[in-house]
Amino acid sequence: MPNATQRNLQFSHKAATAVAERLVSLTGVEIMGRTALVTGGTRGIGSAIARTLRDAGYTVAASYHGNDLAAEDFKAATGIPVFKWDVADDEACAAAVAKITTAYGPVEILVNNAGITRDAMLHKLTSEHWRAVIDTDLTACFTMCRTVISPMRERGYGRIINISSINGQKGQLGQTNYAAAKAGLLGFTKALALESAAKGVTVNAIAPGYIETDMVADVPPKVLDSIVAQIPVGRLGQPEEIARAVVFLASDDAGFITGSTLTVNGGQYLI
């Protein structure tokens, strides 16, 4: 008999498939042929986003930076092409997007999901760890958006979805670097939304709460129990629940939504 986690995953997969089928039925003609790029797309939330976009009919490419084995496993399991580069590097971003455009068509949906943590209290936080998190979690959003924004504006269509965090909204002990980066994404999202709205490009953010990923699985059980106790729905979120929010914001049904932050945290933090 499947355990609770397996039942949640089975339910999430069925729900994701149902939502994807509904979106295809509503906007299939427009979706087919559109290319979506998910940064940090081979693991955790990024993997779920890439899979769910694929199931909704998009052509999907996923980027990664460090874990070759996980990327190859993801590619073999999904058939989604993977590309390795540093998303905080201007030249690497330009080269990778050009390669993806040549192979699969222009990037019309960009999901800035890549992120890392390097947690420490500020008085113990090194400059190296500060820069690493800011570069990957915030600067990468700038470099990726700057790479795709002009073509999106010229075509009169684009969807940019930035994955922030509950801790960018409320702060978190030991995460000044991460909280600063994720909060920065929210301001960036609003500003770019204002710049791009008249050109048919929407820019939105999603702020997930605590989601059942490998990163959260590393949290000591007692600490994890205390986190779940603070979530009104009484459980961790599933990666597919974030993915379904991305698919909605990427769809034509979300064309009147821009500059917004969709909070998906089980009621843990309300703003």
PDB file of N, CA, C and O in Angstrom, residues 179-250:
ATOM      1  N   ALA A 179      16.774  35.689   1.466  1.00  0.00           N
ATOM      2  CA  ALA A 179      15.603  36.550   1.599  1.00  0.00           C
ATOM      3  C   ALA A 179      15.757  37.825   0.771  1.00  0.00           C
ATOM      4  O   ALA A 179      14.800  38.291   0.136  1.00  0.00           O
ATOM      5  N   ALA A 180      16.967  38.379   0.757  1.00  0.00           N
ATOM      6  CA  ALA A 180      17.210  39.585  -0.039  1.00  0.00           C
ATOM      7  C   ALA A 180      17.029  39.304  -1.527  1.00  0.00           C
ATOM      8  O   ALA A 180      16.420  40.097  -2.256  1.00  0.00           O
ATOM      9  N   ALA A 181      17.565  38.176  -1.982  1.00  0.00           N
ATOM     10  CA  ALA A 181      17.460  37.821  -3.393  1.00  0.00           C
ATOM     11  C   ALA A 181      16.009  37.577  -3.792  1.00  0.00           C
ATOM     12  O   ALA A 181      15.537  38.079  -4.825  1.00  0.00           O
ATOM     13  N   LYS A 182      15.293  36.813  -2.984  1.00  0.00           N
ATOM     14  CA  LYS A 182      13.918  36.469  -3.335  1.00  0.00           C
ATOM     15  C   LYS A 182      12.981  37.670  -3.208  1.00  0.00           C
ATOM     16  O   LYS A 182      12.002  37.794  -3.951  1.00  0.00           O
ATOM     17  N   ALA A 183      13.264  38.569  -2.270  1.00  0.00           N
ATOM     18  CA  ALA A 183      12.492  39.813  -2.190  1.00  0.00           C
ATOM     19  C   ALA A 183      12.808  40.700  -3.383  1.00  0.00           C
ATOM     20  O   ALA A 183      11.917  41.366  -3.942  1.00  0.00           O
ATOM     21  N   GLY A 184      14.063  40.701  -3.793  1.00  0.00           N
ATOM     22  CA  GLY A 184      14.460  41.466  -4.971  1.00  0.00           C
ATOM     23  C   GLY A 184      13.717  41.029  -6.219  1.00  0.00           C
ATOM     24  O   GLY A 184      13.374  41.860  -7.074  1.00  0.00           O
ATOM     25  N   LEU A 185      13.448  39.739  -6.335  1.00  0.00           N
ATOM     26  CA  LEU A 185      12.689  39.241  -7.483  1.00  0.00           C
ATOM     27  C   LEU A 185      11.309  39.872  -7.563  1.00  0.00           C
ATOM     28  O   LEU A 185      10.789  40.122  -8.661  1.00  0.00           O
ATOM     29  N   LEU A 186      10.696  40.138  -6.413  1.00  0.00           N
ATOM     30  CA  LEU A 186       9.348  40.695  -6.406  1.00  0.00           C
ATOM     31  C   LEU A 186       9.346  42.129  -6.930  1.00  0.00           C
ATOM     32  O   LEU A 186       8.471  42.508  -7.716  1.00  0.00           O
ATOM     33  N   GLY A 187      10.322  42.919  -6.516  1.00  0.00           N
ATOM     34  CA  GLY A 187      10.433  44.277  -7.046  1.00  0.00           C
ATOM     35  C   GLY A 187      10.778  44.277  -8.523  1.00  0.00           C
ATOM     36  O   GLY A 187      10.235  45.071  -9.311  1.00  0.00           O
ATOM     37  N   PHE A 188      11.682  43.402  -8.905  1.00  0.00           N
ATOM     38  CA  PHE A 188      12.063  43.259 -10.312  1.00  0.00           C
ATOM     39  C   PHE A 188      10.845  42.907 -11.157  1.00  0.00           C
ATOM     40  O   PHE A 188      10.620  43.469 -12.242  1.00  0.00           O
ATOM     41  N   THR A 189      10.034  41.980 -10.672  1.00  0.00           N
ATOM     42  CA  THR A 189       8.846  41.540 -11.393  1.00  0.00           C
ATOM     43  C   THR A 189       7.893  42.702 -11.653  1.00  0.00           C
ATOM     44  O   THR A 189       7.389  42.881 -12.777  1.00  0.00           O
ATOM     45  N   LYS A 190       7.651  43.517 -10.634  1.00  0.00           N
ATOM     46  CA  LYS A 190       6.729  44.639 -10.791  1.00  0.00           C
ATOM     47  C   LYS A 190       7.254  45.666 -11.785  1.00  0.00           C
ATOM     48  O   LYS A 190       6.501  46.169 -12.635  1.00  0.00           O
ATOM     49  N   ALA A 191       8.545  45.975 -11.688  1.00  0.00           N
ATOM     50  CA  ALA A 191       9.114  46.984 -12.577  1.00  0.00           C
ATOM     51  C   ALA A 191       9.110  46.523 -14.035  1.00  0.00           C
ATOM     52  O   ALA A 191       8.735  47.273 -14.941  1.00  0.00           O
ATOM     53  N   LEU A 192       9.522  45.271 -14.259  1.00  0.00           N
ATOM     54  CA  LEU A 192       9.555  44.768 -15.638  1.00  0.00           C
ATOM     55  C   LEU A 192       8.146  44.609 -16.191  1.00  0.00           C
ATOM     56  O   LEU A 192       7.919  44.801 -17.395  1.00  0.00           O
ATOM     57  N   ALA A 193       7.186  44.284 -15.328  1.00  0.00           N
ATOM     58  CA  ALA A 193       5.794  44.195 -15.781  1.00  0.00           C
ATOM     59  C   ALA A 193       5.307  45.531 -16.331  1.00  0.00           C
ATOM     60  O   ALA A 193       4.650  45.586 -17.382  1.00  0.00           O
ATOM     61  N   LEU A 194       5.638  46.608 -15.634  1.00  0.00           N
ATOM     62  CA  LEU A 194       5.237  47.937 -16.098  1.00  0.00           C
ATOM     63  C   LEU A 194       5.906  48.288 -17.425  1.00  0.00           C
ATOM     64  O   LEU A 194       5.286  48.888 -18.301  1.00  0.00           O
ATOM     65  N   GLU A 195       7.161  47.894 -17.578  1.00  0.00           N
ATOM     66  CA  GLU A 195       7.891  48.189 -18.816  1.00  0.00           C
ATOM     67  C   GLU A 195       7.342  47.404 -20.006  1.00  0.00           C
ATOM     68  O   GLU A 195       7.452  47.856 -21.151  1.00  0.00           O
ATOM     69  N   SER A 196       6.782  46.230 -19.763  1.00  0.00           N
ATOM     70  CA  SER A 196       6.513  45.288 -20.839  1.00  0.00           C
ATOM     71  C   SER A 196       5.047  45.119 -21.194  1.00  0.00           C
ATOM     72  O   SER A 196       4.726  44.525 -22.231  1.00  0.00           O
ATOM     73  N   ALA A 197       4.144  45.614 -20.360  1.00  0.00           N
ATOM     74  CA  ALA A 197       2.716  45.331 -20.537  1.00  0.00           C
ATOM     75  C   ALA A 197       2.205  45.765 -21.906  1.00  0.00           C
ATOM     76  O   ALA A 197       1.431  45.039 -22.554  1.00  0.00           O
ATOM     77  N   ALA A 198       2.596  46.933 -22.351  1.00  0.00           N
ATOM     78  CA  ALA A 198       2.084  47.445 -23.621  1.00  0.00           C
ATOM     79  C   ALA A 198       2.603  46.660 -24.820  1.00  0.00           C
ATOM     80  O   ALA A 198       2.076  46.808 -25.933  1.00  0.00           O
ATOM     81  N   LYS A 199       3.603  45.829 -24.597  1.00  0.00           N
ATOM     82  CA  LYS A 199       4.187  45.029 -25.679  1.00  0.00           C
ATOM     83  C   LYS A 199       3.695  43.586 -25.671  1.00  0.00           C
ATOM     84  O   LYS A 199       4.246  42.740 -26.375  1.00  0.00           O
ATOM     85  N   GLY A 200       2.679  43.295 -24.873  1.00  0.00           N
ATOM     86  CA  GLY A 200       2.121  41.954 -24.860  1.00  0.00           C
ATOM     87  C   GLY A 200       2.892  40.955 -24.025  1.00  0.00           C
ATOM     88  O   GLY A 200       2.680  39.743 -24.153  1.00  0.00           O
ATOM     89  N   VAL A 201       3.763  41.446 -23.154  1.00  0.00           N
ATOM     90  CA  VAL A 201       4.581  40.575 -22.310  1.00  0.00           C
ATOM     91  C   VAL A 201       4.126  40.723 -20.871  1.00  0.00           C
ATOM     92  O   VAL A 201       4.131  41.830 -20.329  1.00  0.00           O
ATOM     93  N   THR A 202       3.718  39.633 -20.244  1.00  0.00           N
ATOM     94  CA  THR A 202       3.357  39.671 -18.840  1.00  0.00           C
ATOM     95  C   THR A 202       4.503  39.133 -17.991  1.00  0.00           C
ATOM     96  O   THR A 202       5.248  38.253 -18.412  1.00  0.00           O
ATOM     97  N   VAL A 203       4.630  39.698 -16.801  1.00  0.00           N
ATOM     98  CA  VAL A 203       5.701  39.309 -15.882  1.00  0.00           C
ATOM     99  C   VAL A 203       5.082  39.133 -14.499  1.00  0.00           C
ATOM    100  O   VAL A 203       4.533  40.085 -13.933  1.00  0.00           O
ATOM    101  N   ASN A 204       5.138  37.930 -13.976  1.00  0.00           N
ATOM    102  CA  ASN A 204       4.560  37.640 -12.679  1.00  0.00           C
ATOM    103  C   ASN A 204       5.514  36.803 -11.833  1.00  0.00           C
ATOM    104  O   ASN A 204       6.488  36.250 -12.345  1.00  0.00           O
ATOM    105  N   ALA A 205       5.224  36.739 -10.553  1.00  0.00           N
ATOM    106  CA  ALA A 205       6.037  35.947  -9.628  1.00  0.00           C
ATOM    107  C   ALA A 205       5.147  34.960  -8.889  1.00  0.00           C
ATOM    108  O   ALA A 205       3.948  35.181  -8.713  1.00  0.00           O
ATOM    109  N   ILE A 206       5.760  33.872  -8.475  1.00  0.00           N
ATOM    110  CA  ILE A 206       5.117  32.915  -7.581  1.00  0.00           C
ATOM    111  C   ILE A 206       5.990  32.800  -6.342  1.00  0.00           C
ATOM    112  O   ILE A 206       7.218  32.668  -6.456  1.00  0.00           O
ATOM    113  N   ALA A 207       5.376  32.866  -5.181  1.00  0.00           N
ATOM    114  CA  ALA A 207       6.106  32.752  -3.918  1.00  0.00           C
ATOM    115  C   ALA A 207       5.682  31.464  -3.221  1.00  0.00           C
ATOM    116  O   ALA A 207       4.701  31.457  -2.467  1.00  0.00           O
ATOM    117  N   PRO A 208       6.394  30.359  -3.461  1.00  0.00           N
ATOM    118  CA  PRO A 208       6.036  29.107  -2.801  1.00  0.00           C
ATOM    119  C   PRO A 208       6.344  29.149  -1.315  1.00  0.00           C
ATOM    120  O   PRO A 208       7.269  29.831  -0.857  1.00  0.00           O
ATOM    121  N   GLY A 209       5.561  28.388  -0.561  1.00  0.00           N
ATOM    122  CA  GLY A 209       5.902  28.133   0.823  1.00  0.00           C
ATOM    123  C   GLY A 209       6.818  26.934   0.896  1.00  0.00           C
ATOM    124  O   GLY A 209       7.646  26.712   0.008  1.00  0.00           O
ATOM    125  N   TYR A 210       6.683  26.144   1.946  1.00  0.00           N
ATOM    126  CA  TYR A 210       7.551  24.975   2.108  1.00  0.00           C
ATOM    127  C   TYR A 210       7.007  23.814   1.277  1.00  0.00           C
ATOM    128  O   TYR A 210       5.888  23.346   1.497  1.00  0.00           O
ATOM    129  N   ILE A 211       7.811  23.378   0.316  1.00  0.00           N
ATOM    130  CA  ILE A 211       7.408  22.384  -0.666  1.00  0.00           C
ATOM    131  C   ILE A 211       8.224  21.112  -0.451  1.00  0.00           C
ATOM    132  O   ILE A 211       9.412  21.174  -0.109  1.00  0.00           O
ATOM    133  N   GLU A 212       7.598  19.973  -0.659  1.00  0.00           N
ATOM    134  CA  GLU A 212       8.248  18.688  -0.412  1.00  0.00           C
ATOM    135  C   GLU A 212       9.249  18.370  -1.527  1.00  0.00           C
ATOM    136  O   GLU A 212       8.920  17.727  -2.524  1.00  0.00           O
ATOM    137  N   THR A 213      10.476  18.846  -1.359  1.00  0.00           N
ATOM    138  CA  THR A 213      11.565  18.618  -2.302  1.00  0.00           C
ATOM    139  C   THR A 213      12.752  18.019  -1.551  1.00  0.00           C
ATOM    140  O   THR A 213      12.736  17.894  -0.323  1.00  0.00           O
ATOM    141  N   ASP A 214      13.795  17.676  -2.307  1.00  0.00           N
ATOM    142  CA  ASP A 214      15.004  17.137  -1.687  1.00  0.00           C
ATOM    143  C   ASP A 214      15.596  18.122  -0.682  1.00  0.00           C
ATOM    144  O   ASP A 214      16.121  17.724   0.363  1.00  0.00           O
ATOM    145  N   MET A 215      15.511  19.417  -0.993  1.00  0.00           N
ATOM    146  CA  MET A 215      16.061  20.432  -0.098  1.00  0.00           C
ATOM    147  C   MET A 215      15.358  20.411   1.256  1.00  0.00           C
ATOM    148  O   MET A 215      16.000  20.426   2.311  1.00  0.00           O
ATOM    149  N   VAL A 216      14.033  20.321   1.227  1.00  0.00           N
ATOM    150  CA  VAL A 216      13.269  20.288   2.470  1.00  0.00           C
ATOM    151  C   VAL A 216      13.455  18.950   3.182  1.00  0.00           C
ATOM    152  O   VAL A 216      13.454  18.878   4.419  1.00  0.00           O
ATOM    153  N   ALA A 217      13.663  17.895   2.411  1.00  0.00           N
ATOM    154  CA  ALA A 217      13.856  16.574   3.010  1.00  0.00           C
ATOM    155  C   ALA A 217      15.104  16.506   3.874  1.00  0.00           C
ATOM    156  O   ALA A 217      15.209  15.662   4.776  1.00  0.00           O
ATOM    157  N   ASP A 218      16.060  17.403   3.621  1.00  0.00           N
ATOM    158  CA  ASP A 218      17.301  17.430   4.403  1.00  0.00           C
ATOM    159  C   ASP A 218      17.132  18.115   5.753  1.00  0.00           C
ATOM    160  O   ASP A 218      18.031  18.075   6.590  1.00  0.00           O
ATOM    161  N   VAL A 219      15.979  18.761   5.955  1.00  0.00           N
ATOM    162  CA  VAL A 219      15.724  19.440   7.227  1.00  0.00           C
ATOM    163  C   VAL A 219      15.514  18.383   8.320  1.00  0.00           C
ATOM    164  O   VAL A 219      14.801  17.404   8.109  1.00  0.00           O
ATOM    165  N   PRO A 220      16.137  18.554   9.497  1.00  0.00           N
ATOM    166  CA  PRO A 220      15.939  17.588  10.587  1.00  0.00           C
ATOM    167  C   PRO A 220      14.455  17.387  10.899  1.00  0.00           C
ATOM    168  O   PRO A 220      13.678  18.355  10.866  1.00  0.00           O
ATOM    169  N   PRO A 221      14.045  16.155  11.204  1.00  0.00           N
ATOM    170  CA  PRO A 221      12.616  15.860  11.406  1.00  0.00           C
ATOM    171  C   PRO A 221      11.918  16.757  12.410  1.00  0.00           C
ATOM    172  O   PRO A 221      10.781  17.191  12.182  1.00  0.00           O
ATOM    173  N   LYS A 222      12.569  17.056  13.538  1.00  0.00           N
ATOM    174  CA  LYS A 222      11.927  17.904  14.541  1.00  0.00           C
ATOM    175  C   LYS A 222      11.696  19.311  14.009  1.00  0.00           C
ATOM    176  O   LYS A 222      10.651  19.926  14.282  1.00  0.00           O
ATOM    177  N   VAL A 223      12.664  19.816  13.257  1.00  0.00           N
ATOM    178  CA  VAL A 223      12.513  21.151  12.668  1.00  0.00           C
ATOM    179  C   VAL A 223      11.401  21.136  11.626  1.00  0.00           C
ATOM    180  O   VAL A 223      10.567  22.055  11.563  1.00  0.00           O
ATOM    181  N   LEU A 224      11.376  20.079  10.812  1.00  0.00           N
ATOM    182  CA  LEU A 224      10.345  19.969   9.787  1.00  0.00           C
ATOM    183  C   LEU A 224       8.954  19.879  10.414  1.00  0.00           C
ATOM    184  O   LEU A 224       7.996  20.500   9.919  1.00  0.00           O
ATOM    185  N   ASP A 225       8.830  19.136  11.507  1.00  0.00           N
ATOM    186  CA  ASP A 225       7.549  19.050  12.199  1.00  0.00           C
ATOM    187  C   ASP A 225       7.089  20.415  12.689  1.00  0.00           C
ATOM    188  O   ASP A 225       5.894  20.743  12.627  1.00  0.00           O
ATOM    189  N   SER A 226       8.040  21.214  13.168  1.00  0.00           N
ATOM    190  CA  SER A 226       7.677  22.547  13.658  1.00  0.00           C
ATOM    191  C   SER A 226       7.249  23.460  12.509  1.00  0.00           C
ATOM    192  O   SER A 226       6.376  24.320  12.685  1.00  0.00           O
ATOM    193  N   ILE A 227       7.837  23.250  11.336  1.00  0.00           N
ATOM    194  CA  ILE A 227       7.439  24.028  10.159  1.00  0.00           C
ATOM    195  C   ILE A 227       6.022  23.665   9.735  1.00  0.00           C
ATOM    196  O   ILE A 227       5.172  24.534   9.510  1.00  0.00           O
ATOM    197  N   VAL A 228       5.755  22.364   9.629  1.00  0.00           N
ATOM    198  CA  VAL A 228       4.427  21.909   9.208  1.00  0.00           C
ATOM    199  C   VAL A 228       3.364  22.383  10.193  1.00  0.00           C
ATOM    200  O   VAL A 228       2.239  22.730   9.787  1.00  0.00           O
ATOM    201  N   ALA A 229       3.715  22.453  11.467  1.00  0.00           N
ATOM    202  CA  ALA A 229       2.756  22.908  12.484  1.00  0.00           C
ATOM    203  C   ALA A 229       2.335  24.362  12.253  1.00  0.00           C
ATOM    204  O   ALA A 229       1.274  24.778  12.736  1.00  0.00           O
ATOM    205  N   GLN A 230       3.138  25.127  11.525  1.00  0.00           N
ATOM    206  CA  GLN A 230       2.823  26.529  11.239  1.00  0.00           C
ATOM    207  C   GLN A 230       2.017  26.708   9.956  1.00  0.00           C
ATOM    208  O   GLN A 230       1.631  27.825   9.616  1.00  0.00           O
ATOM    209  N   ILE A 231       1.762  25.620   9.237  1.00  0.00           N
ATOM    210  CA  ILE A 231       1.046  25.692   7.966  1.00  0.00           C
ATOM    211  C   ILE A 231      -0.418  25.325   8.212  1.00  0.00           C
ATOM    212  O   ILE A 231      -0.712  24.184   8.575  1.00  0.00           O
ATOM    213  N   PRO A 232      -1.337  26.256   8.030  1.00  0.00           N
ATOM    214  CA  PRO A 232      -2.733  25.989   8.364  1.00  0.00           C
ATOM    215  C   PRO A 232      -3.333  24.764   7.672  1.00  0.00           C
ATOM    216  O   PRO A 232      -4.175  24.079   8.267  1.00  0.00           O
ATOM    217  N   VAL A 233      -2.916  24.462   6.443  1.00  0.00           N
ATOM    218  CA  VAL A 233      -3.499  23.282   5.781  1.00  0.00           C
ATOM    219  C   VAL A 233      -2.906  21.983   6.320  1.00  0.00           C
ATOM    220  O   VAL A 233      -3.376  20.894   5.991  1.00  0.00           O
ATOM    221  N   GLY A 234      -1.859  22.090   7.132  1.00  0.00           N
ATOM    222  CA  GLY A 234      -1.341  20.928   7.847  1.00  0.00           C
ATOM    223  C   GLY A 234      -0.426  20.009   7.074  1.00  0.00           C
ATOM    224  O   GLY A 234      -0.241  18.846   7.454  1.00  0.00           O
ATOM    225  N   ARG A 235       0.181  20.496   6.017  1.00  0.00           N
ATOM    226  CA  ARG A 235       1.089  19.657   5.246  1.00  0.00           C
ATOM    227  C   ARG A 235       2.032  20.529   4.435  1.00  0.00           C
ATOM    228  O   ARG A 235       1.817  21.737   4.294  1.00  0.00           O
ATOM    229  N   LEU A 236       3.074  19.889   3.897  1.00  0.00           N
ATOM    230  CA  LEU A 236       3.937  20.548   2.931  1.00  0.00           C
ATOM    231  C   LEU A 236       3.231  20.630   1.582  1.00  0.00           C
ATOM    232  O   LEU A 236       2.346  19.823   1.276  1.00  0.00           O
ATOM    233  N   GLY A 237       3.634  21.607   0.776  1.00  0.00           N
ATOM    234  CA  GLY A 237       3.128  21.664  -0.586  1.00  0.00           C
ATOM    235  C   GLY A 237       3.828  20.655  -1.468  1.00  0.00           C
ATOM    236  O   GLY A 237       4.902  20.134  -1.130  1.00  0.00           O
ATOM    237  N   GLN A 238       3.236  20.369  -2.608  1.00  0.00           N
ATOM    238  CA  GLN A 238       3.826  19.476  -3.591  1.00  0.00           C
ATOM    239  C   GLN A 238       4.376  20.291  -4.761  1.00  0.00           C
ATOM    240  O   GLN A 238       3.784  21.309  -5.140  1.00  0.00           O
ATOM    241  N   PRO A 239       5.500  19.869  -5.348  1.00  0.00           N
ATOM    242  CA  PRO A 239       6.052  20.607  -6.489  1.00  0.00           C
ATOM    243  C   PRO A 239       5.038  20.824  -7.606  1.00  0.00           C
ATOM    244  O   PRO A 239       5.028  21.876  -8.254  1.00  0.00           O
ATOM    245  N   GLU A 240       4.168  19.836  -7.829  1.00  0.00           N
ATOM    246  CA  GLU A 240       3.173  19.947  -8.894  1.00  0.00           C
ATOM    247  C   GLU A 240       2.170  21.070  -8.639  1.00  0.00           C
ATOM    248  O   GLU A 240       1.580  21.608  -9.587  1.00  0.00           O
ATOM    249  N   GLU A 241       1.976  21.439  -7.386  1.00  0.00           N
ATOM    250  CA  GLU A 241       1.064  22.536  -7.081  1.00  0.00           C
ATOM    251  C   GLU A 241       1.650  23.871  -7.532  1.00  0.00           C
ATOM    252  O   GLU A 241       0.913  24.764  -7.972  1.00  0.00           O
ATOM    253  N   ILE A 242       2.956  24.010  -7.437  1.00  0.00           N
ATOM    254  CA  ILE A 242       3.618  25.202  -7.979  1.00  0.00           C
ATOM    255  C   ILE A 242       3.591  25.155  -9.498  1.00  0.00           C
ATOM    256  O   ILE A 242       3.346  26.160 -10.173  1.00  0.00           O
ATOM    257  N   ALA A 243       3.827  23.972 -10.051  1.00  0.00           N
ATOM    258  CA  ALA A 243       3.859  23.815 -11.507  1.00  0.00           C
ATOM    259  C   ALA A 243       2.528  24.197 -12.143  1.00  0.00           C
ATOM    260  O   ALA A 243       2.489  24.835 -13.204  1.00  0.00           O
ATOM    261  N   ARG A 244       1.426  23.813 -11.509  1.00  0.00           N
ATOM    262  CA  ARG A 244       0.116  24.145 -12.067  1.00  0.00           C
ATOM    263  C   ARG A 244      -0.117  25.653 -12.060  1.00  0.00           C
ATOM    264  O   ARG A 244      -0.764  26.189 -12.966  1.00  0.00           O
ATOM    265  N   ALA A 245       0.407  26.332 -11.054  1.00  0.00           N
ATOM    266  CA  ALA A 245       0.297  27.796 -11.027  1.00  0.00           C
ATOM    267  C   ALA A 245       1.094  28.410 -12.175  1.00  0.00           C
ATOM    268  O   ALA A 245       0.650  29.383 -12.802  1.00  0.00           O
ATOM    269  N   VAL A 246       2.256  27.839 -12.462  1.00  0.00           N
ATOM    270  CA  VAL A 246       3.070  28.323 -13.578  1.00  0.00           C
ATOM    271  C   VAL A 246       2.328  28.135 -14.898  1.00  0.00           C
ATOM    272  O   VAL A 246       2.286  29.045 -15.747  1.00  0.00           O
ATOM    273  N   VAL A 247       1.742  26.955 -15.096  1.00  0.00           N
ATOM    274  CA  VAL A 247       1.030  26.685 -16.344  1.00  0.00           C
ATOM    275  C   VAL A 247      -0.107  27.691 -16.540  1.00  0.00           C
ATOM    276  O   VAL A 247      -0.334  28.183 -17.654  1.00  0.00           O
ATOM    277  N   PHE A 248      -0.799  28.024 -15.462  1.00  0.00           N
ATOM    278  CA  PHE A 248      -1.867  29.024 -15.586  1.00  0.00           C
ATOM    279  C   PHE A 248      -1.299  30.374 -16.000  1.00  0.00           C
ATOM    280  O   PHE A 248      -1.797  31.010 -16.940  1.00  0.00           O
ATOM    281  N   LEU A 249      -0.264  30.845 -15.313  1.00  0.00           N
ATOM    282  CA  LEU A 249       0.294  32.162 -15.629  1.00  0.00           C
ATOM    283  C   LEU A 249       0.909  32.209 -17.021  1.00  0.00           C
ATOM    284  O   LEU A 249       1.015  33.279 -17.618  1.00  0.00           O
ATOM    285  N   ALA A 250       1.310  31.053 -17.536  1.00  0.00           N
ATOM    286  CA  ALA A 250       1.870  30.992 -18.889  1.00  0.00           C
ATOM    287  C   ALA A 250       0.788  30.985 -19.964  1.00  0.00           C
ATOM    288  O   ALA A 250       1.084  31.228 -21.141  1.00  0.00           O
TER     289      ALA A 250
END
